[in-house]
CSV table of C-alpha atoms in Angstrom, one decimal:
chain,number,residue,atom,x,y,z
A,144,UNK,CA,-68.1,67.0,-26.7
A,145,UNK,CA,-69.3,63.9,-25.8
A,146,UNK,CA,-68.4,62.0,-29.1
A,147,UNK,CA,-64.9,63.3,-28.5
A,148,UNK,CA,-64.6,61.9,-24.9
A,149,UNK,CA,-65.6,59.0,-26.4
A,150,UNK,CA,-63.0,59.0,-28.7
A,151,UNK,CA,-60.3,59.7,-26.5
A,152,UNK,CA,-61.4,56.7,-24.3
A,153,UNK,CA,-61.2,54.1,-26.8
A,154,UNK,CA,-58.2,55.8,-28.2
A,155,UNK,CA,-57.1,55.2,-24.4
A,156,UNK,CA,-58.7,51.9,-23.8
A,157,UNK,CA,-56.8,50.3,-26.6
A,158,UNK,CA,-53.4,52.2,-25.1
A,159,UNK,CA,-53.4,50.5,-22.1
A,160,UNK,CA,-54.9,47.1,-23.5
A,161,UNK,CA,-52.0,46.9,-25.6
A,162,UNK,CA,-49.6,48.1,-22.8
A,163,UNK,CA,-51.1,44.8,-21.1
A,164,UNK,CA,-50.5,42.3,-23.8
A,165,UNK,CA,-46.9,43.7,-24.1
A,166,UNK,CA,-45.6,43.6,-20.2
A,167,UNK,CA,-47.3,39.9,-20.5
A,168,UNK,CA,-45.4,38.9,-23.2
A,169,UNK,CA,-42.4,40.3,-21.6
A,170,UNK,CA,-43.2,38.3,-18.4
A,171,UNK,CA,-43.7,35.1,-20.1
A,172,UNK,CA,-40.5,35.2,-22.5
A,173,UNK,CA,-38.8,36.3,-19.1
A,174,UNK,CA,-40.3,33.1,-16.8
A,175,UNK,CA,-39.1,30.8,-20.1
A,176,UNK,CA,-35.8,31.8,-19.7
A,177,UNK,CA,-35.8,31.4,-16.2
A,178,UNK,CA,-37.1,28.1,-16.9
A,179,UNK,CA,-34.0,27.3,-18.9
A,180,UNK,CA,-31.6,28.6,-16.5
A,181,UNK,CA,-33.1,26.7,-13.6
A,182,UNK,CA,-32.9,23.6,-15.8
A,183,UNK,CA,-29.2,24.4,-16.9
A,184,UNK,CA,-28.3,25.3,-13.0
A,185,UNK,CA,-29.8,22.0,-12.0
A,186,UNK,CA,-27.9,19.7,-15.2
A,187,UNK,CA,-24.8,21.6,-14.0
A,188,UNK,CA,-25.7,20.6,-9.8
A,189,UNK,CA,-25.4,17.3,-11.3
A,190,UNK,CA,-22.3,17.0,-13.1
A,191,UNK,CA,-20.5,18.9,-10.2
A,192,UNK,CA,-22.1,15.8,-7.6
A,193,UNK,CA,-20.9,13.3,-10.6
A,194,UNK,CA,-17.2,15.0,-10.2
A,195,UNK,CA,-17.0,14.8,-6.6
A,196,UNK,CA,-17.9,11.0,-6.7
A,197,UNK,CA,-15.5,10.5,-9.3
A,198,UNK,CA,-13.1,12.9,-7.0
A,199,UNK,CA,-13.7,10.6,-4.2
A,200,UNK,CA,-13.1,7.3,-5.8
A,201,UNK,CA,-10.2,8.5,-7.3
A,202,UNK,CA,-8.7,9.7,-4.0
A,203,UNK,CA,-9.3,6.4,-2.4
A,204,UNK,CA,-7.3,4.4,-5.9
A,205,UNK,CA,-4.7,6.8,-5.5
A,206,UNK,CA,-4.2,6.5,-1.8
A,207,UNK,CA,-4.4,2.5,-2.2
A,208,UNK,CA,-1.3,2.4,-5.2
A,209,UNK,CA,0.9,4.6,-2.8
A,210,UNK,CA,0.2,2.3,0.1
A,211,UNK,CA,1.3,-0.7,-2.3
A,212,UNK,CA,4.0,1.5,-3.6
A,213,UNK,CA,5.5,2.3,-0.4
A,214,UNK,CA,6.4,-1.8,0.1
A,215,UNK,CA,7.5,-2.4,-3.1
A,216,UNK,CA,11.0,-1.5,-2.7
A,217,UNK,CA,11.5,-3.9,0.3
A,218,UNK,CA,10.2,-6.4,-2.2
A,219,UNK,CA,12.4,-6.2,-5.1
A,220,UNK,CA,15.5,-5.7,-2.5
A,221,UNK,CA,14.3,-9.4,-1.5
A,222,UNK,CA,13.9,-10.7,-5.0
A,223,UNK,CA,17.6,-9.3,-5.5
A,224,UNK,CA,19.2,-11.4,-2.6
A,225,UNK,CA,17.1,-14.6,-3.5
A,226,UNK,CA,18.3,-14.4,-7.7
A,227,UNK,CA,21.9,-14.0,-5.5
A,228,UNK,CA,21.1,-17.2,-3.4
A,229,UNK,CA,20.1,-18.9,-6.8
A,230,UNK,CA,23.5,-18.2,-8.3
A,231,UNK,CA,25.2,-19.8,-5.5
A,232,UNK,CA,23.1,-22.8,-6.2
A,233,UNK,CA,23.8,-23.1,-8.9
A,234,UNK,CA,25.5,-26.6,-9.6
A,235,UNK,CA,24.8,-27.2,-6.4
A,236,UNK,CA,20.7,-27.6,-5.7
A,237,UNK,CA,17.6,-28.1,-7.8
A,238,UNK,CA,15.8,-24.6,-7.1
A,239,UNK,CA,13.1,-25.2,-9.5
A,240,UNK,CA,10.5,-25.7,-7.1
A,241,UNK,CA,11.5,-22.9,-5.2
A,242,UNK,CA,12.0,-20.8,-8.5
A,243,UNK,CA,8.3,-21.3,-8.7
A,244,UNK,CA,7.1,-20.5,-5.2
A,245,UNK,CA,8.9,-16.9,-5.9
A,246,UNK,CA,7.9,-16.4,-9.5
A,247,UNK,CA,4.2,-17.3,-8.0
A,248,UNK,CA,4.5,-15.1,-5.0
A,249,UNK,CA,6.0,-12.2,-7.4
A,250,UNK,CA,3.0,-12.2,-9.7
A,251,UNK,CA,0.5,-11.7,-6.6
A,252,UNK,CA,2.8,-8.1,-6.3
A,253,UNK,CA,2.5,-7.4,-10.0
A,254,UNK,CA,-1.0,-7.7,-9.8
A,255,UNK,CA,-1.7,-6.1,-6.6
A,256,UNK,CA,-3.2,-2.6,-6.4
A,257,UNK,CA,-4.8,-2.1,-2.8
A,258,UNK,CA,-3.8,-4.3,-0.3
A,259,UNK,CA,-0.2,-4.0,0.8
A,260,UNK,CA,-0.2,-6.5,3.2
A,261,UNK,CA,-0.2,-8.5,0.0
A,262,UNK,CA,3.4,-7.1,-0.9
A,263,UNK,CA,5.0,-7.3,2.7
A,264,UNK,CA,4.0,-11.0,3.0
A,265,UNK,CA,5.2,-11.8,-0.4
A,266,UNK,CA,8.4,-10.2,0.5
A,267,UNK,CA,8.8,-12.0,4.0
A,268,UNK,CA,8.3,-15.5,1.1
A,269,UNK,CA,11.5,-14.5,-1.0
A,270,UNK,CA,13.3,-13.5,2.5
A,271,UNK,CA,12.3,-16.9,3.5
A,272,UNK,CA,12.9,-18.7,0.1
A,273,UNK,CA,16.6,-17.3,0.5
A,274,UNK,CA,17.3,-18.5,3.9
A,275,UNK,CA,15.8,-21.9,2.2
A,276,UNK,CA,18.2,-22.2,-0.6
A,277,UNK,CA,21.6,-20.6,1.8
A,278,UNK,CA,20.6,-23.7,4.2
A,279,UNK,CA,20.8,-26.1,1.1
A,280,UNK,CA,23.7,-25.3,0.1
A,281,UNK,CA,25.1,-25.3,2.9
A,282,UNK,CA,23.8,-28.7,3.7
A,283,UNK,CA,25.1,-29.7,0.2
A,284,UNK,CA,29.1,-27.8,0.9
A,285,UNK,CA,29.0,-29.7,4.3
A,286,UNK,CA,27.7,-33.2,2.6
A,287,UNK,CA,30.8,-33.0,0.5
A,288,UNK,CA,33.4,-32.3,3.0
A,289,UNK,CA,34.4,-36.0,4.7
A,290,UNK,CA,35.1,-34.6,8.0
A,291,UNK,CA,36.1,-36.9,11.0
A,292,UNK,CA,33.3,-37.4,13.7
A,293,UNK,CA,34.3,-37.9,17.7
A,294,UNK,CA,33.5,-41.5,16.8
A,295,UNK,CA,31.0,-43.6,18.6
A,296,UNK,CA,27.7,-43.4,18.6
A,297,UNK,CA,25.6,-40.6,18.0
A,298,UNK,CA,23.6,-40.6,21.5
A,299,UNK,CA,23.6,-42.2,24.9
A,300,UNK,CA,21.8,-41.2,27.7
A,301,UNK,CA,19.8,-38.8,25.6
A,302,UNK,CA,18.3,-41.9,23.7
A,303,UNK,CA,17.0,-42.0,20.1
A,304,UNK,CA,13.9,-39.5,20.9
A,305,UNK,CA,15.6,-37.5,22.3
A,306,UNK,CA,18.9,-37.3,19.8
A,307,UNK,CA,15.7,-37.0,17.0
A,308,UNK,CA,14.3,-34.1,18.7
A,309,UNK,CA,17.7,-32.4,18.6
A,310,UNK,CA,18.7,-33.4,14.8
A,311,UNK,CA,15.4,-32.4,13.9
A,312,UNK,CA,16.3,-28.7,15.6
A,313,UNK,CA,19.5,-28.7,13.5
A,314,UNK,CA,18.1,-29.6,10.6
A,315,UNK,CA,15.1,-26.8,10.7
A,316,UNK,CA,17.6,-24.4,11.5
A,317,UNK,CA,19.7,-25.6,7.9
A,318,UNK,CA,22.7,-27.9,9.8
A,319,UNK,CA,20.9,-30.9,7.7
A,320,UNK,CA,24.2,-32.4,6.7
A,321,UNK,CA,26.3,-31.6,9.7
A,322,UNK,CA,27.2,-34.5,12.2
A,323,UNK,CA,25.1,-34.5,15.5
A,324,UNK,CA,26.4,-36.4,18.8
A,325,UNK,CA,25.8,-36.4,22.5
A,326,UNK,CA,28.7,-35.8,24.8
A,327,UNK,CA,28.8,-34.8,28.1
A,328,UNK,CA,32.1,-33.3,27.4
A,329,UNK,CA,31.8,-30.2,25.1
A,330,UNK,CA,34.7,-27.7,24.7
A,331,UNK,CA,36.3,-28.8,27.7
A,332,UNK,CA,33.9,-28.1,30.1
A,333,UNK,CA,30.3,-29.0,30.4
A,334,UNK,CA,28.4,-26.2,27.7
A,335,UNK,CA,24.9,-27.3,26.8
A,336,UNK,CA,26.3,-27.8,22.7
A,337,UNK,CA,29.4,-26.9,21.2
A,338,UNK,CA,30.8,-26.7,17.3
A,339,UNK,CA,34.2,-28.6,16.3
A,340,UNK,CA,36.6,-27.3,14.0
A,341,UNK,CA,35.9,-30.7,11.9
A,342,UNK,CA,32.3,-29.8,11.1
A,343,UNK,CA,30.2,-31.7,13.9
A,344,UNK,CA,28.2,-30.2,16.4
A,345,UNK,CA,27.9,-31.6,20.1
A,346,UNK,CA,25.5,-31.7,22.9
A,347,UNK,CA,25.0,-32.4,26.3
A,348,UNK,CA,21.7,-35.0,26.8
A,349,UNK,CA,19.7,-32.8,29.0
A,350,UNK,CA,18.9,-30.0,26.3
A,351,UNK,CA,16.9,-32.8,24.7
A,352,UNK,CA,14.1,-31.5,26.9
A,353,UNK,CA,14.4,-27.6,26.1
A,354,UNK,CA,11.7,-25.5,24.5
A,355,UNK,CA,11.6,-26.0,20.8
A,356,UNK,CA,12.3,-22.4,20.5
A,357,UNK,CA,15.1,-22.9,22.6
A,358,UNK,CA,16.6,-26.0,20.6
A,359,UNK,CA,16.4,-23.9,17.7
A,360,UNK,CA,18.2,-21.2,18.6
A,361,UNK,CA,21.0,-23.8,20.4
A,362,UNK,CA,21.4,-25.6,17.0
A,363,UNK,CA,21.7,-22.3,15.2
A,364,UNK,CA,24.0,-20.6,17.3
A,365,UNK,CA,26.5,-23.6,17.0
A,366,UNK,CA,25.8,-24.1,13.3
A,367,UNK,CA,27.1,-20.7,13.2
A,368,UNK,CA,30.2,-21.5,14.9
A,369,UNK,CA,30.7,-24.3,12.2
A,370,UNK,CA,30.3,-21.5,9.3
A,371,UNK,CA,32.9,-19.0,11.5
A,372,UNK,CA,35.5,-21.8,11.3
A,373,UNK,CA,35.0,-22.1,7.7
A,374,UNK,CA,35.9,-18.6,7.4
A,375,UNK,CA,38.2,-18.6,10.3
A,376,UNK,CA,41.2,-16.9,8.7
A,377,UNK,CA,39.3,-14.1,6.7
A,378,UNK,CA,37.2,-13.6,10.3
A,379,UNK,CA,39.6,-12.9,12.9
A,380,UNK,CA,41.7,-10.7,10.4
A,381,UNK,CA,38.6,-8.9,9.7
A,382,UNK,CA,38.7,-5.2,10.9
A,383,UNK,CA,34.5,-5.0,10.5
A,384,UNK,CA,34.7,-7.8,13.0
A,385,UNK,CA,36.5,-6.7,15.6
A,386,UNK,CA,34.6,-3.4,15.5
A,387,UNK,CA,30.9,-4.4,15.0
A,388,UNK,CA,31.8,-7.8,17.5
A,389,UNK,CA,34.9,-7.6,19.4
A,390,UNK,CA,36.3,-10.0,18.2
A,391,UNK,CA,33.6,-12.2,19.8
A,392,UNK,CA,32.6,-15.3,18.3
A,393,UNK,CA,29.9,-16.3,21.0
A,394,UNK,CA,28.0,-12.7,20.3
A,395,UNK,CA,28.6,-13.6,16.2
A,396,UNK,CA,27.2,-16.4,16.4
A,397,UNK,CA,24.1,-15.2,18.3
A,398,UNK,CA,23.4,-12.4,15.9
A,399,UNK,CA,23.8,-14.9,13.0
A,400,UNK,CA,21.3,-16.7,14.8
A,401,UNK,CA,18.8,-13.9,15.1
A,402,UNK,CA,19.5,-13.4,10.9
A,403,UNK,CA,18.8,-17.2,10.5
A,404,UNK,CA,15.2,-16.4,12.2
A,405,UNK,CA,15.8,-18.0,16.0
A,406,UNK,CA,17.1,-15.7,18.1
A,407,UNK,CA,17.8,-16.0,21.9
A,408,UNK,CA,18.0,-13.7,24.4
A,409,UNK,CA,20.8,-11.8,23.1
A,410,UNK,CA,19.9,-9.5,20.1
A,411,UNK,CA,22.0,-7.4,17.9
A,412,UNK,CA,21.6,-4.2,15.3
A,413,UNK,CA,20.6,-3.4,11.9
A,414,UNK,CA,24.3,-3.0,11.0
A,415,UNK,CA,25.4,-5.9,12.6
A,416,UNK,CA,22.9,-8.2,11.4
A,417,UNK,CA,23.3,-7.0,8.0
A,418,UNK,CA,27.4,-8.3,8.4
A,419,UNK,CA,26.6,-11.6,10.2
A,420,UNK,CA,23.9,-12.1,7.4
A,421,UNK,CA,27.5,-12.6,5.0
A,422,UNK,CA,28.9,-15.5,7.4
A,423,UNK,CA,26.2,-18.0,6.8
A,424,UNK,CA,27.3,-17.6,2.9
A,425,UNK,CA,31.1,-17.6,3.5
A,426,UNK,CA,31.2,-14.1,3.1
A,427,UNK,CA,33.3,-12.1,5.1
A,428,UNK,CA,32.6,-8.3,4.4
B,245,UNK,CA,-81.1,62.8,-13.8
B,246,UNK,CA,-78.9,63.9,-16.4
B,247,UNK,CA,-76.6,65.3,-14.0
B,248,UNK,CA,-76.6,61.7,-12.0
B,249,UNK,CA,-75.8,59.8,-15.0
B,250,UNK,CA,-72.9,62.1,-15.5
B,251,UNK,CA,-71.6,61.8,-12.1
B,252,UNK,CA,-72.0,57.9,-12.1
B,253,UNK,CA,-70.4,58.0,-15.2
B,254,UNK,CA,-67.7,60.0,-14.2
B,255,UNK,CA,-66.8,57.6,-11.3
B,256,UNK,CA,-67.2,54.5,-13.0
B,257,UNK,CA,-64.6,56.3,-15.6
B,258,UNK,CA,-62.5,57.4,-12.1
B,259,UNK,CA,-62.9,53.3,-11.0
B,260,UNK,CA,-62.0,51.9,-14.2
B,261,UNK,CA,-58.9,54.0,-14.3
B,262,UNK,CA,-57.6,53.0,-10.7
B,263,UNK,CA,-58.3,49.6,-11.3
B,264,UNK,CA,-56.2,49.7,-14.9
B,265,UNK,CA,-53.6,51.9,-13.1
B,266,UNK,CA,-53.1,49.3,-10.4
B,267,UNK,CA,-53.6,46.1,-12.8
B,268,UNK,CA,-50.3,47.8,-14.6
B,269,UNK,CA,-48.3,48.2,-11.2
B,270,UNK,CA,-48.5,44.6,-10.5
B,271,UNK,CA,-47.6,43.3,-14.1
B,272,UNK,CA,-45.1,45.7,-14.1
B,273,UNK,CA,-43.5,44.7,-11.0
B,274,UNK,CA,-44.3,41.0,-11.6
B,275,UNK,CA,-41.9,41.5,-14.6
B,276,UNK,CA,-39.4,43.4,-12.5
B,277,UNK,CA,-39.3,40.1,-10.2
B,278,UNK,CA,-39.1,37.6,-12.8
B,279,UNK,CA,-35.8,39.4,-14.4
B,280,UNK,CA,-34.8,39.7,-11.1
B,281,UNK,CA,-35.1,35.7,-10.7
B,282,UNK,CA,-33.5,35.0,-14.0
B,283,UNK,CA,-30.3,37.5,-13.0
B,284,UNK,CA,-29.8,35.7,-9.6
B,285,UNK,CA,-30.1,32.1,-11.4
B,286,UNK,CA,-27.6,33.5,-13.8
B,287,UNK,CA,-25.5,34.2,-11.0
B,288,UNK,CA,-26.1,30.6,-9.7
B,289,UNK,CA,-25.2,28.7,-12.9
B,290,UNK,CA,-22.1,31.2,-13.3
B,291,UNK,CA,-20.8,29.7,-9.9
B,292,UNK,CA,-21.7,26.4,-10.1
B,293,UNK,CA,-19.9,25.9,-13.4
B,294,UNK,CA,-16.7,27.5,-11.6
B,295,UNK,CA,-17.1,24.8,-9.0
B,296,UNK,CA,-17.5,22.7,-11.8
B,297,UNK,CA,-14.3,23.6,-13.7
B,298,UNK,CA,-12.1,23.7,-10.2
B,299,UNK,CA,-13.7,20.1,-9.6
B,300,UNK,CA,-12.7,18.6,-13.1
B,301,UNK,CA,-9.0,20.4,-13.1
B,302,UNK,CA,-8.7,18.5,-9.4
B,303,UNK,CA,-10.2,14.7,-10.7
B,304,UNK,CA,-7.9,15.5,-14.2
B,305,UNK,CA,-4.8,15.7,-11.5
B,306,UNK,CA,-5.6,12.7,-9.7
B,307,UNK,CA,-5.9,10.7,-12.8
B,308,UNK,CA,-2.6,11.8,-13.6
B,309,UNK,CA,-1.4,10.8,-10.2
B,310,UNK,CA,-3.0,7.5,-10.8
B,311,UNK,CA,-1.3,6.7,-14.6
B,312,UNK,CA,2.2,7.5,-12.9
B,313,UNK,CA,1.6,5.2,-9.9
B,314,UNK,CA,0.2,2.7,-12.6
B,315,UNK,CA,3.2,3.0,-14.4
B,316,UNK,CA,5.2,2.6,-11.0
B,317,UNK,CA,3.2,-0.6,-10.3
B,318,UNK,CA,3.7,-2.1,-13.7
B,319,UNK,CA,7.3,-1.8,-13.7
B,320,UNK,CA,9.3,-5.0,-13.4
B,321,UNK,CA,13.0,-3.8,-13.2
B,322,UNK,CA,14.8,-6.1,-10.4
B,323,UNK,CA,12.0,-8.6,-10.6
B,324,UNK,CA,12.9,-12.7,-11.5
B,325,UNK,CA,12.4,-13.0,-15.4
């Protein structure tokens, strides 16, 4: 009896030993492959932190190109009128230099990818380059043209500072090869300047100490006038300019001195800037 | 004395066999946790590599983005020669 007890508890004893060895070695290959998951779950924790970097950065290019984007068609509409001013100089003007200051100022767009400040001041360069090369050839048509001056000399009471200060107005404003005089008689009456029909521009001493602001816009208003006259025909038959002006040559002249860059204190509109804009090249649209 | 030695015997064999009994219930249930562990860090990986996939299908459509605006920015029609 007692040797089969004994029996049946080793027979048991070895059971549940073995039982033993067998849940362990299900619990360790179990904990290993937890081990491998927890190391695949971390590698992929990574790679999903390494994405939304990447994400982030790439958010940031892309919103920096469409800011630079957005400016670039205002650019190349600039580029287009400045090649235009360069035919018209064409025979007329050495351009080379300014050739150079646009093919330099184009490259700083080509190569820009984040700033668009870059683009809009490059553009507001080829605007002004334009306006440049229109004024010289202007300055080179009205060099050409022999026109008759009031005769006398150029100032009196206004004095050779003074006349300077005035020419010099003219001249920044593009009139630098049309006639300059003092009178104290201007258009029959006493205006401040005035624009003859001959190509000089008049002006009445005391504006010799106006703002230089104020001179500008003077000098361009009438160097206005003396492009109107060389248009004069086309002008007053135009039907654009009795319905975007009235037929007014004072308010013409005043937009085409805001489009020239020195307004006063009367502005005008997109639409009618854009027509004034054709005066100063002999174009009347 | 006989008889004590039988009744010792007898719960020492009563003892052993609680003690192996309740050794068995904690391995057994240690096991049970672990596979729990390893399902729930399947679970894990299974969602993270979903984020991971939605992640790379939204960087792949930016760098699209970017070659077209590259392209944009590259392009020199209307520009001075």
């Amino acid at each position: 009896m007692l040797a089969v007890s004994a029996a049946v508890a080793a027979v048991l004893a070895v059971g549940l030993v073995d039982r033993a060895y067998a849940l362990d070695a299900d619990r360790a290959a179990v904990i290993a492959e937890l081990r491998s998951l927890d190391a695949a779950a971390d590698e992929a924790a990574q790679e999903g932190d390494h994405l939304r970097g990447s994400i982030d950065i790439a958010e940031q290019d892309a919103a920096d190109r469409a800011a630079v984007l957005a400016v670039r068609p205002a650019f190349v509409a600039e580029v287009a009128a400045l090649d235009a001013a360069f035919e018209r100089a064409d025979g007329k003007v050495d351009t080379t230099a300014d050739r150079a200051s646009a093919l330099s100022a184009q490259q700083a767009v080509l190569v820009e990818r984040a700033d668009p400040a870059v683009v809009t001041n490059a553009t507001a360069t080829i605007h002004a380059l334009t306006a440049k090369i229109d004024g010289d050839v202007t300055a080179w048509q009205a060099a050409r043209v022999v026109r008759p001056g009031p005769g006398g000399p150029a100032w009196a009471s206004s004095g050779p500072d003074g006349y300077a200060r005035v020419r010099a107005a003219l001249d920044r404003v593009g009139g630098s090869g049309v006639g300059l005089y003092e009178s104290a008689s201007c258009a029959g009456g006493s205006a401040a300047a005035c624009a003859n029909s001959n190509g000089y521009i008049k002006y009445r001493a005391d504006i010799v100490n106006w703002s230089v602001d104020r001179l500008n816009w003077a000098m361009a208003h009438e160097l206005a006038h003396i492009h109107q006259f060389q248009v004069w025909g086309a002008l007053t038959s135009s039907a654009n300019y009795q319905s975007l002006f009235g037929g007014d040559p004072e308010f013409l002249a005043n937009c085409m001195a805001v489009v020239r860059g020195f307004p006063g204190s009367v502005g005008c509109d997109g639409e009618q800037q854009a027509w004034a804009s054709g005066i100063w090249v002999g174009a009347v649209q | 004395m006989r008889v004590i030695a039988v009744i010792a015997g007898g719960l020492l064999l009563v003892g052993g066999g609680a003690l192996v009994a309740v050794a068995d219930q904690q391995r057994v249930a240690a096991l049970e946790a672990a596979k729990a562990a390893v399902a729930q860090t399947r679970q894990e990986l299974r969602d993270i590599e979903d984020s991971n996939d939605a992640l790379a299908d939204t960087l792949a459509a930016l760098q699209t983005q970017i070659a077209e605006q590259e392209k944009q920015l590259a392009d020199e029609t209307g520009l001075l020669k």
